[in-house]
mmCIF file of C-alpha atoms in Angstrom:
data_model
loop_
_atom_site.group_PDB
_atom_site.id
_atom_site.type_symbol
_atom_site.label_atom_id
_atom_site.label_comp_id
_atom_site.label_asym_id
_atom_site.label_seq_id
_atom_site.Cartn_x
_atom_site.Cartn_y
_atom_site.Cartn_z
ATOM 1 C CA GLY A 40 12.107 20.254 0.656
ATOM 2 C CA ALA A 41 10.983 21.805 3.254
ATOM 3 C CA GLY A 42 10.280 19.165 5.471
ATOM 4 C CA VAL A 43 12.448 16.029 5.791
ATOM 5 C CA SER A 44 10.438 13.214 3.721
ATOM 6 C CA GLN A 45 10.746 9.769 4.502
ATOM 7 C CA SER A 46 9.295 6.292 2.592
ATOM 8 C CA PRO A 47 7.366 4.526 1.787
ATOM 9 C CA SER A 48 5.764 5.135 4.922
ATOM 10 C CA ASN A 49 4.576 1.909 5.046
ATOM 11 C CA LYS A 50 6.423 -1.333 4.448
ATOM 12 C CA VAL A 51 5.258 -4.935 5.346
ATOM 13 C CA THR A 52 7.917 -7.585 4.508
ATOM 14 C CA GLU A 53 9.570 -11.475 4.373
ATOM 15 C CA LYS A 54 10.956 -12.741 7.034
ATOM 16 C CA GLY A 55 14.641 -13.008 5.428
ATOM 17 C CA LYS A 56 14.661 -10.202 2.296
ATOM 18 C CA ASP A 57 16.148 -7.397 2.555
ATOM 19 C CA VAL A 58 14.263 -3.759 2.308
ATOM 20 C CA GLU A 59 15.628 -0.150 1.853
ATOM 21 C CA LEU A 60 14.261 2.955 3.049
ATOM 22 C CA ARG A 61 14.953 6.048 1.936
ATOM 23 C CA CYS A 62 15.554 9.559 4.279
ATOM 24 C CA ASP A 63 15.310 13.079 1.596
ATOM 25 C CA PRO A 64 16.865 15.576 4.111
ATOM 26 C CA ILE A 65 16.389 19.192 4.109
ATOM 27 C CA SER A 66 18.075 21.111 2.114
ATOM 28 C CA GLY A 67 20.793 22.172 3.823
ATOM 29 C CA HIS A 68 21.660 19.873 6.506
ATOM 30 C CA THR A 69 25.032 18.333 6.393
ATOM 31 C CA ALA A 70 23.513 15.929 9.864
ATOM 32 C CA LEU A 71 21.389 13.220 9.021
ATOM 33 C CA TYR A 72 20.696 10.620 12.146
ATOM 34 C CA TRP A 73 18.478 7.973 11.469
ATOM 35 C CA TYR A 74 16.697 6.355 14.622
ATOM 36 C CA ARG A 75 14.474 3.566 15.752
ATOM 37 C CA GLN A 76 10.947 3.267 17.630
ATOM 38 C CA SER A 77 9.632 0.252 19.002
ATOM 39 C CA LEU A 78 6.415 0.154 20.251
ATOM 40 C CA GLY A 79 5.699 2.589 22.746
ATOM 41 C CA GLN A 80 9.238 2.744 22.952
ATOM 42 C CA GLY A 81 12.023 6.021 23.119
ATOM 43 C CA LEU A 82 14.044 6.370 20.132
ATOM 44 C CA GLU A 83 17.224 4.362 19.651
ATOM 45 C CA PHE A 84 19.896 5.444 17.307
ATOM 46 C CA LEU A 85 21.294 3.663 14.366
ATOM 47 C CA ILE A 86 23.474 5.564 12.635
ATOM 48 C CA TYR A 87 24.462 9.040 12.227
ATOM 49 C CA PHE A 88 26.693 10.972 9.057
ATOM 50 C CA GLN A 89 27.849 14.365 9.473
ATOM 51 C CA GLY A 90 29.250 16.340 6.042
ATOM 52 C CA ASN A 91 31.758 14.168 4.460
ATOM 53 C CA SER A 92 33.420 12.695 7.802
ATOM 54 C CA ALA A 93 32.940 8.691 8.061
ATOM 55 C CA PRO A 94 29.186 7.938 9.203
ATOM 56 C CA ASP A 95 29.276 6.735 13.222
ATOM 57 C CA LYS A 96 28.019 3.431 13.143
ATOM 58 C CA SER A 97 28.073 2.593 16.704
ATOM 59 C CA GLY A 98 23.604 2.271 17.113
ATOM 60 C CA LEU A 99 23.951 -0.469 14.608
ATOM 61 C CA PRO A 100 22.533 -3.184 16.471
ATOM 62 C CA SER A 101 23.998 -6.180 13.832
ATOM 63 C CA ASP A 102 25.598 -5.608 10.016
ATOM 64 C CA ARG A 103 21.906 -6.894 9.071
ATOM 65 C CA PHE A 104 21.495 -2.509 9.023
ATOM 66 C CA SER A 105 23.418 -0.306 6.876
ATOM 67 C CA ALA A 106 22.582 3.379 5.335
ATOM 68 C CA GLU A 107 24.929 5.533 3.264
ATOM 69 C CA ARG A 108 23.893 8.362 2.192
ATOM 70 C CA THR A 109 25.251 9.638 -1.420
ATOM 71 C CA GLY A 110 26.501 13.773 -2.607
ATOM 72 C CA GLY A 111 25.503 14.087 1.626
ATOM 73 C CA SER A 112 22.067 14.344 0.351
ATOM 74 C CA VAL A 113 20.031 11.838 0.539
ATOM 75 C CA SER A 114 20.783 8.416 2.775
ATOM 76 C CA THR A 115 19.582 4.979 2.949
ATOM 77 C CA LEU A 116 19.311 2.490 5.470
ATOM 78 C CA THR A 117 19.689 -1.256 4.164
ATOM 79 C CA ILE A 118 18.232 -3.531 6.581
ATOM 80 C CA GLN A 119 18.994 -8.083 5.234
ATOM 81 C CA ARG A 120 17.687 -10.605 5.782
ATOM 82 C CA THR A 121 14.819 -9.420 7.614
ATOM 83 C CA GLN A 122 14.016 -10.430 11.690
ATOM 84 C CA GLN A 123 10.614 -10.269 13.487
ATOM 85 C CA GLU A 124 12.097 -7.762 15.913
ATOM 86 C CA ASP A 125 12.914 -5.748 13.206
ATOM 87 C CA SER A 126 10.008 -4.210 13.509
ATOM 88 C CA ALA A 127 9.778 -0.761 14.465
ATOM 89 C CA VAL A 128 8.750 2.581 13.251
ATOM 90 C CA TYR A 129 12.495 4.276 11.145
ATOM 91 C CA LEU A 130 12.988 7.535 11.636
ATOM 92 C CA CYS A 131 14.469 10.105 10.178
ATOM 93 C CA ALA A 132 15.871 13.959 11.194
ATOM 94 C CA SER A 133 18.417 16.429 9.816
ATOM 95 C CA SER A 134 19.701 19.649 11.782
ATOM 96 C CA PHE A 135 22.043 21.899 10.359
ATOM 97 C CA ARG A 136 25.955 21.254 11.230
ATOM 98 C CA GLU A 137 27.069 21.444 14.919
ATOM 99 C CA THR A 138 27.860 25.321 16.055
ATOM 100 C CA LEU A 139 30.255 26.214 18.178
ATOM 101 C CA GLY A 140 27.217 26.356 21.344
ATOM 102 C CA GLY A 141 26.519 22.266 20.551
ATOM 103 C CA ILE A 142 23.811 20.741 17.881
ATOM 104 C CA TYR A 143 20.183 22.744 17.451
ATOM 105 C CA GLY A 144 17.408 20.677 17.145
ATOM 106 C CA TYR A 145 16.137 18.292 15.055
ATOM 107 C CA THR A 146 13.501 17.500 12.554
ATOM 108 C CA PHE A 147 12.319 14.001 12.175
ATOM 109 C CA GLY A 148 10.501 12.652 9.070
ATOM 110 C CA SER A 149 8.025 10.811 9.759
ATOM 111 C CA GLY A 150 9.177 7.181 9.584
ATOM 112 C CA THR A 151 8.926 4.265 7.522
ATOM 113 C CA ARG A 152 6.777 2.123 9.470
ATOM 114 C CA LEU A 153 8.396 -1.724 8.940
ATOM 115 C CA THR A 154 6.352 -4.809 9.637
ATOM 116 C CA VAL A 155 8.076 -8.212 8.617
ATOM 117 C CA VAL A 156 5.872 -10.696 8.940
ATOM 118 C CA GLN B 109 26.391 7.555 31.925
ATOM 119 C CA GLN B 110 24.248 8.192 28.445
ATOM 120 C CA GLN B 111 21.397 7.518 29.821
ATOM 121 C CA VAL B 112 18.718 9.720 29.677
ATOM 122 C CA LYS B 113 14.994 8.806 32.592
ATOM 123 C CA GLN B 114 12.685 9.932 32.343
ATOM 124 C CA SER B 115 8.560 9.389 33.867
ATOM 125 C CA PRO B 116 5.450 9.063 33.961
ATOM 126 C CA GLN B 117 5.458 6.673 31.567
ATOM 127 C CA SER B 118 1.481 7.639 30.953
ATOM 128 C CA LEU B 119 -0.293 11.549 33.008
ATOM 129 C CA ILE B 120 -4.143 12.225 32.540
ATOM 130 C CA VAL B 121 -4.499 15.570 32.633
ATOM 131 C CA GLN B 122 -7.983 17.380 33.510
ATOM 132 C CA LYS B 123 -8.097 20.303 31.178
ATOM 133 C CA GLY B 124 -6.959 23.549 32.067
ATOM 134 C CA GLY B 125 -4.807 21.686 34.750
ATOM 135 C CA ILE B 126 -0.570 21.359 35.073
ATOM 136 C CA SER B 127 0.471 18.584 32.773
ATOM 137 C CA ILE B 128 4.202 17.833 34.315
ATOM 138 C CA ILE B 129 6.416 15.282 32.864
ATOM 139 C CA ASN B 130 10.564 15.138 34.718
ATOM 140 C CA CYS B 131 13.529 13.678 33.318
ATOM 141 C CA ALA B 132 17.257 13.044 34.761
ATOM 142 C CA TYR B 133 20.369 12.013 33.473
ATOM 143 C CA GLU B 134 24.222 10.840 34.807
ATOM 144 C CA ASN B 135 26.233 12.325 31.712
ATOM 145 C CA THR B 136 27.183 15.206 33.657
ATOM 146 C CA ALA B 137 28.813 16.631 29.703
ATOM 147 C CA PHE B 138 25.522 17.484 28.593
ATOM 148 C CA ASP B 139 24.778 20.503 27.598
ATOM 149 C CA TYR B 140 21.784 20.300 24.844
ATOM 150 C CA PHE B 141 18.579 19.582 26.425
ATOM 151 C CA PRO B 142 14.568 19.401 24.212
ATOM 152 C CA TRP B 143 11.522 17.956 24.481
ATOM 153 C CA TYR B 144 10.206 16.316 21.814
ATOM 154 C CA GLN B 145 6.880 16.239 20.922
ATOM 155 C CA GLN B 146 5.301 13.160 18.885
ATOM 156 C CA PHE B 147 2.330 13.004 17.660
ATOM 157 C CA PRO B 148 0.102 9.460 15.836
ATOM 158 C CA GLY B 149 1.659 8.533 13.082
ATOM 159 C CA LYS B 150 4.012 11.991 12.988
ATOM 160 C CA GLY B 151 8.039 11.967 13.587
ATOM 161 C CA PRO B 152 8.710 13.989 16.860
ATOM 162 C CA ALA B 153 8.533 17.903 16.686
ATOM 163 C CA LEU B 154 10.585 19.781 18.567
ATOM 164 C CA LEU B 155 8.905 21.451 21.827
ATOM 165 C CA ILE B 156 11.353 23.599 23.484
ATOM 166 C CA ALA B 157 14.806 23.267 24.313
ATOM 167 C CA ILE B 158 17.002 24.088 27.415
ATOM 168 C CA ARG B 159 21.129 24.966 28.069
ATOM 169 C CA PRO B 160 22.412 25.149 31.700
ATOM 170 C CA ASP B 161 23.374 27.913 31.313
ATOM 171 C CA VAL B 162 19.556 29.371 32.634
ATOM 172 C CA SER B 163 17.196 27.092 35.565
ATOM 173 C CA GLU B 164 13.530 28.380 33.696
ATOM 174 C CA LYS B 165 12.868 28.361 29.952
ATOM 175 C CA LYS B 166 9.550 29.516 28.751
ATOM 176 C CA GLU B 167 6.916 29.441 25.191
ATOM 177 C CA GLY B 168 3.965 30.058 25.317
ATOM 178 C CA ARG B 169 2.008 27.199 27.645
ATOM 179 C CA PHE B 170 5.186 25.370 27.941
ATOM 180 C CA THR B 171 7.725 25.990 30.594
ATOM 181 C CA ILE B 172 11.742 23.715 30.981
ATOM 182 C CA SER B 173 12.717 23.134 34.213
ATOM 183 C CA PHE B 174 16.560 22.337 34.854
ATOM 184 C CA ASN B 175 17.777 21.948 37.646
ATOM 185 C CA LYS B 176 21.432 21.531 37.437
ATOM 186 C CA SER B 177 23.191 20.004 40.944
ATOM 187 C CA ALA B 178 20.314 17.088 40.656
ATOM 188 C CA LYS B 179 21.110 16.156 36.580
ATOM 189 C CA GLN B 180 16.868 16.806 36.698
ATOM 190 C CA PHE B 181 15.205 18.809 34.388
ATOM 191 C CA SER B 182 10.800 19.038 34.116
ATOM 192 C CA LEU B 183 8.747 20.251 31.466
ATOM 193 C CA HIS B 184 5.521 22.320 32.630
ATOM 194 C CA ILE B 185 2.290 22.391 30.331
ATOM 195 C CA MET B 186 0.167 25.575 31.338
ATOM 196 C CA ASP B 187 -3.967 25.459 31.067
ATOM 197 C CA SER B 188 -3.206 21.273 29.489
ATOM 198 C CA GLN B 189 -5.750 21.671 26.429
ATOM 199 C CA PRO B 190 -7.338 17.749 24.692
ATOM 200 C CA GLY B 191 -4.763 19.586 21.838
ATOM 201 C CA ASP B 192 -1.623 18.668 23.999
ATOM 202 C CA SER B 193 -2.107 14.807 23.912
ATOM 203 C CA ALA B 194 0.856 13.607 22.719
ATOM 204 C CA THR B 195 3.580 11.487 23.240
ATOM 205 C CA TYR B 196 6.661 13.544 24.963
ATOM 206 C CA PHE B 197 10.260 12.421 25.479
ATOM 207 C CA CYS B 198 13.127 14.870 27.064
ATOM 208 C CA ALA B 199 16.303 14.492 25.333
ATOM 209 C CA ALA B 200 20.061 15.565 25.600
ATOM 210 C CA SER B 201 22.937 15.564 23.914
ATOM 211 C CA GLY B 202 26.118 16.391 24.732
ATOM 212 C CA ARG B 203 30.112 18.044 23.456
ATOM 213 C CA ASP B 204 31.493 13.870 24.465
ATOM 214 C CA THR B 205 28.987 12.220 21.974
ATOM 215 C CA GLY B 206 30.830 13.713 19.197
ATOM 216 C CA ARG B 207 27.786 12.780 16.917
ATOM 217 C CA ARG B 208 26.145 14.753 19.411
ATOM 218 C CA ALA B 209 23.157 12.508 18.319
ATOM 219 C CA LEU B 210 20.468 12.922 20.746
ATOM 220 C CA THR B 211 19.627 10.371 23.799
ATOM 221 C CA PHE B 212 16.479 10.197 24.856
ATOM 222 C CA GLY B 213 13.849 8.975 27.805
ATOM 223 C CA SER B 214 11.721 5.939 27.074
ATOM 224 C CA GLY B 215 8.353 8.438 25.964
ATOM 225 C CA THR B 216 5.464 9.898 28.309
ATOM 226 C CA ARG B 217 1.943 9.791 26.849
ATOM 227 C CA LEU B 218 -0.488 12.895 27.914
ATOM 228 C CA GLN B 219 -4.022 12.160 27.597
ATOM 229 C CA VAL B 220 -5.620 15.905 28.649
ATOM 230 C CA GLN B 221 -9.541 14.739 29.275
ATOM 231 C CA PRO B 222 -11.694 17.650 27.957
#
């Protein structure tokens, strides 16, 4: 597609439920990132996928968070047993693979606003 | 080592004025410094970026100034317009992060008054 597509755009869930957030990156982009943006805050790195390499999960805040990327394209971020502190906007970004000069700018999706009640 | 500190948290500028947002970093391995602009309800969008081999980069009304020795960089918005009202994030990345993920500043909310 022309841009990074995320769905749903908004999600309200009850505490303790599991949620799945989807990201469809730009075609041809091999790098995919998930970030979390809490209200009025900066962007917190969660996880990184690059091609067929093992993902970098170092930013995941707890084992309730997991993500996968199927076929090197679509990614799903799953949050199990959601808590109120998980409420945030979850942003996905994709980029061309790293070059010798370093990675180029991300293209972000519009995010999924997750509210845990 | 990975932190990027951004200031001010918020900024109000009159139309036609100059908006200046500053960032500082600690990790000397950072070699890519982008700025992102975010409007409400949208994801951040790349505005302008610089590498440490130059001290300044200009694109239209937007200029990045980079001071490698001080480990600081700033965004200048000339002739600020109401349409520039948004949240601005500085960021940095470097080869030693492995994943090449960006480390973001905490953001500056800019309001340009007509």
